[in-house]
Amino acid sequence: MTVWLKGALGDAAAAAARTKGTYLNAHYRRLIRRMGKKRALVAVMHKIVIAAWHMLANDVGYQDLGPSYWQQHPQQARRRQQQLIAELSALGVDTSGLTPA
């Protein structure tokens, strides 16, 4: 990747991370806790490249998924249920009757 493209993507990722109420901002906020600022920005750059590729390959416009995409995602709900059941088991609560929906 050329230097000017990396620079432009870095600027776009930094701007996207600062915007409020967008999927890219929420993605950056989720990652910054465990990766740090620089790696989270690189991950946002990667998301931008993937989105641009899909837009060009499928000839469609950009559709923001929204900041609450991961809370509404069905897989996230299942994971959260499994986490809560595991926490209850670790606390000694009988979870034999509980099954993730």
GROMACS .gro file of C-alpha atoms in nm:
model
  101
    1MET     CA    1   0.000   0.000   0.000
    2THR     CA    2   0.140   0.335  -0.088
    3VAL     CA    3   0.229   0.594   0.171
    4TRP     CA    4  -0.030   0.847   0.056
    5LEU     CA    5  -0.308   0.586   0.072
    6LYS     CA    6  -0.211   0.489   0.427
    7GLY     CA    7  -0.212   0.853   0.525
    8ALA     CA    8  -0.551   0.918   0.370
    9LEU     CA    9  -0.697   0.606   0.532
   10GLY     CA   10  -0.549   0.707   0.867
   11ASP     CA   11  -0.711   1.050   0.841
   12ALA     CA   12  -1.043   0.895   0.740
   13ALA     CA   13  -1.028   0.646   1.027
   14ALA     CA   14  -0.948   0.919   1.280
   15ALA     CA   15  -1.237   1.129   1.150
   16ALA     CA   16  -1.474   0.830   1.153
   17ALA     CA   17  -1.371   0.744   1.509
   18ARG     CA   18  -1.465   1.097   1.620
   19THR     CA   19  -1.811   1.101   1.459
   20LYS     CA   20  -2.098   1.041   1.698
   21GLY     CA   21  -2.371   0.788   1.640
   22THR     CA   22  -2.203   0.581   1.368
   23TYR     CA   23  -2.101   0.218   1.332
   24LEU     CA   24  -1.734   0.307   1.287
   25ASN     CA   25  -1.729   0.515   1.606
   26ALA     CA   26  -1.894   0.231   1.800
   27HIS     CA   27  -1.646  -0.018   1.650
   28TYR     CA   28  -1.355   0.207   1.751
   29ARG     CA   29  -1.493   0.245   2.105
   30ARG     CA   30  -1.535  -0.132   2.142
   31LEU     CA   31  -1.178  -0.200   2.028
   32ILE     CA   32  -0.996   0.081   2.204
   33ARG     CA   33  -1.050  -0.085   2.543
   34ARG     CA   34  -0.855  -0.396   2.457
   35MET     CA   35  -0.622  -0.285   2.175
   36GLY     CA   36  -0.526   0.071   2.244
   37LYS     CA   37  -0.579   0.377   2.028
   38LYS     CA   38  -0.339   0.308   1.744
   39ARG     CA   39  -0.440  -0.052   1.682
   40ALA     CA   40  -0.807   0.040   1.705
   41LEU     CA   41  -0.750   0.308   1.438
   42VAL     CA   42  -0.584   0.049   1.214
   43ALA     CA   43  -0.886  -0.177   1.264
   44VAL     CA   44  -1.117   0.110   1.163
   45MET     CA   45  -0.897   0.166   0.856
   46HIS     CA   46  -0.950  -0.201   0.771
   47LYS     CA   47  -1.327  -0.166   0.809
   48ILE     CA   48  -1.321   0.134   0.574
   49VAL     CA   49  -1.124  -0.061   0.311
   50ILE     CA   50  -1.367  -0.354   0.338
   51ALA     CA   51  -1.667  -0.122   0.306
   52ALA     CA   52  -1.511   0.052   0.003
   53TRP     CA   53  -1.442  -0.283  -0.162
   54HIS     CA   54  -1.802  -0.398  -0.113
   55MET     CA   55  -1.935  -0.067  -0.242
   56LEU     CA   56  -1.723  -0.088  -0.556
   57ALA     CA   57  -1.779  -0.459  -0.615
   58ASN     CA   58  -2.156  -0.444  -0.573
   59ASP     CA   59  -2.215  -0.091  -0.706
   60VAL     CA   60  -2.404   0.021  -0.394
   61GLY     CA   61  -2.384   0.322  -0.164
   62TYR     CA   62  -2.258   0.324   0.191
   63GLN     CA   63  -2.516   0.221   0.451
   64ASP     CA   64  -2.415   0.284   0.809
   65LEU     CA   65  -2.515  -0.002   1.039
   66GLY     CA   66  -2.561   0.231   1.335
   67PRO     CA   67  -2.394   0.242   1.675
   68SER     CA   68  -2.620  -0.024   1.829
   69TYR     CA   69  -2.555  -0.286   1.561
   70TRP     CA   70  -2.372  -0.522   1.796
   71GLN     CA   71  -2.633  -0.497   2.072
   72GLN     CA   72  -2.906  -0.589   1.825
   73HIS     CA   73  -2.713  -0.866   1.655
   74PRO     CA   74  -2.867  -1.208   1.739
   75GLN     CA   75  -2.529  -1.372   1.790
   76GLN     CA   76  -2.441  -1.108   2.052
   77ALA     CA   77  -2.758  -1.189   2.248
   78ARG     CA   78  -2.671  -1.562   2.252
   79ARG     CA   79  -2.318  -1.489   2.368
   80ARG     CA   80  -2.444  -1.266   2.646
   81GLN     CA   81  -2.688  -1.534   2.763
   82GLN     CA   82  -2.409  -1.792   2.768
   83GLN     CA   83  -2.185  -1.554   2.963
   84LEU     CA   84  -2.454  -1.488   3.222
   85ILE     CA   85  -2.528  -1.860   3.265
   86ALA     CA   86  -2.154  -1.928   3.309
   87GLU     CA   87  -2.131  -1.650   3.569
   88LEU     CA   88  -2.428  -1.793   3.760
   89SER     CA   89  -2.268  -2.140   3.752
   90ALA     CA   90  -1.943  -1.995   3.883
   91LEU     CA   91  -2.136  -1.841   4.172
   92GLY     CA   92  -2.281  -2.180   4.259
   93VAL     CA   93  -2.635  -2.130   4.127
   94ASP     CA   94  -2.803  -2.438   3.978
   95THR     CA   95  -2.833  -2.359   3.607
   96SER     CA   96  -2.944  -2.703   3.489
   97GLY     CA   97  -3.290  -2.568   3.399
   98LEU     CA   98  -3.151  -2.269   3.210
   99THR     CA   99  -3.074  -2.300   2.842
  100PRO     CA  100  -2.987  -2.019   2.604
  101ALA     CA  101  -3.282  -1.939   2.378
   0.00000   0.00000   0.00000
